[in-house]
Short mmCIF file of C-alpha atoms in Angstrom, two decimals:
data_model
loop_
_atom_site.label_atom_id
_atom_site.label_comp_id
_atom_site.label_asym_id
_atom_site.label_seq_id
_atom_site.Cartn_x
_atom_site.Cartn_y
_atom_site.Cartn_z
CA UNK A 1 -23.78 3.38 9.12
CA UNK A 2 -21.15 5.97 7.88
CA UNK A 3 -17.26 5.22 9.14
CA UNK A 4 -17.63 8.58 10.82
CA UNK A 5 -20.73 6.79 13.12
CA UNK A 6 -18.42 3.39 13.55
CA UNK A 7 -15.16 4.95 14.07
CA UNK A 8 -14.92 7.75 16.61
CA UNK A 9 -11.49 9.23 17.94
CA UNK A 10 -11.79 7.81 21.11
CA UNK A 11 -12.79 4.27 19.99
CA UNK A 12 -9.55 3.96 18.22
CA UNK A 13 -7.96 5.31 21.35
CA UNK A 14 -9.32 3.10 23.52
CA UNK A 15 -9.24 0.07 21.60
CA UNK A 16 -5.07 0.57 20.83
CA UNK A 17 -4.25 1.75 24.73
CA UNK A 18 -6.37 -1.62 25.59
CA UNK A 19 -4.22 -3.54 23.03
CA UNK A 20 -0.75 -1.74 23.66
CA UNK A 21 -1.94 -2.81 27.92
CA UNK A 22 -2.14 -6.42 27.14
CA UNK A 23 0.94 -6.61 25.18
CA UNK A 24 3.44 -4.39 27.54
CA UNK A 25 1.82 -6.89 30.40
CA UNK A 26 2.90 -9.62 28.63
CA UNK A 27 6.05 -8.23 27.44
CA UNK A 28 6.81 -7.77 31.55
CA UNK A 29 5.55 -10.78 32.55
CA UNK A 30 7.92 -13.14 30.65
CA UNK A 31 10.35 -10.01 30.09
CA UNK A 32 10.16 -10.93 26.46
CA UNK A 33 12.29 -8.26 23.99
CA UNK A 34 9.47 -9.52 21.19
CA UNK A 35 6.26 -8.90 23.10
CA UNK A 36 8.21 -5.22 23.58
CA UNK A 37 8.38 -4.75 19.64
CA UNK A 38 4.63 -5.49 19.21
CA UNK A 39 4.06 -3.22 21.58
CA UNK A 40 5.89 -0.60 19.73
CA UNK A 41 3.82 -1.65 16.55
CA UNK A 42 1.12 -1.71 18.25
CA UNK A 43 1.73 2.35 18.56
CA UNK A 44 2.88 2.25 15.29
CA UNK A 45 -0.84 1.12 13.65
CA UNK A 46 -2.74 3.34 16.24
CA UNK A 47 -0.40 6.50 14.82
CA UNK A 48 -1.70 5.24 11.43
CA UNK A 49 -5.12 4.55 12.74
CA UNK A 50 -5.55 8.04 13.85
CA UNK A 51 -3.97 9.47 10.66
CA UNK A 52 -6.65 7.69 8.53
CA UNK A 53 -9.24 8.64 11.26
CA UNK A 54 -8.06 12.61 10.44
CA UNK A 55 -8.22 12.26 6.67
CA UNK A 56 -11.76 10.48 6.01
CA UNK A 57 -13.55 12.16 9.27
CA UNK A 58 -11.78 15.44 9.88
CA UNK A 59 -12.08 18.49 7.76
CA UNK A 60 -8.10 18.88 7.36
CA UNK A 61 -6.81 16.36 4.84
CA UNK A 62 -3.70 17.99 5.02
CA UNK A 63 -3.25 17.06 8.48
CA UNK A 64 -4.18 13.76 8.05
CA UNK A 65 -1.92 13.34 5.12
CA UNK A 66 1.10 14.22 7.26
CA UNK A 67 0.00 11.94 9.99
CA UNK A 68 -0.15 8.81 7.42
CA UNK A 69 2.99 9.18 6.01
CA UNK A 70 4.82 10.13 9.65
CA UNK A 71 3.37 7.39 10.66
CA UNK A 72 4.60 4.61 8.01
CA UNK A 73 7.82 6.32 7.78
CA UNK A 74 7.99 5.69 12.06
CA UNK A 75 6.21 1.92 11.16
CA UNK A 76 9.37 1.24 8.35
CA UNK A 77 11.56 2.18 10.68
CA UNK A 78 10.67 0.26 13.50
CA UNK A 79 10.73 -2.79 11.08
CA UNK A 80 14.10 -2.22 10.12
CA UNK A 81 15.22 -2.30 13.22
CA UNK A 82 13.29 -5.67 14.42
CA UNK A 83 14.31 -7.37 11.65
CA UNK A 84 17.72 -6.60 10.21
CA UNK A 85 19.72 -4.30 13.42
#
């Protein structure tokens, strides 16, 4: 099976707003500032998910290419600020 068979915009969709659920749950259950933060990198790997999703699948690489490196730039900065503000 081809990656474009496997891994369908909606799968990746689905499978990071199921993720991102669980962990904001958590994160309000025990009102926990770290279950919060993996949430927020939670949407930082699905922004990257879809970015590689665009490049290998779509027709516009260009698009895709943007998306990637938005999307580590936003990933980098969200670890910055975990770990050292």
């Amino acid at each position: 099976m081809k990656y474009a068979q496997i891994f369908i915009d909606s799968r990746i969709r689905n499978a990071t707003l199921i993720v991102l659920l669980i962990c904001m749950s958590i994160a309000w259950l025990f009102d926990s500032d770290y279950w919060y933060n993996i949430a927020v990198l939670m949407v930082a790997v699905s922004f990257i998910l879809h970015g590689v999703n665009d490049y290998i699948v779509g027709k516009n690489k260009a698009r895709g290419t943007v998306i990637i490196l938005l999307s580590v730039l936003f990933t980098l900065y969200n670890l910055l600020r975990i770990f050292f503000l």
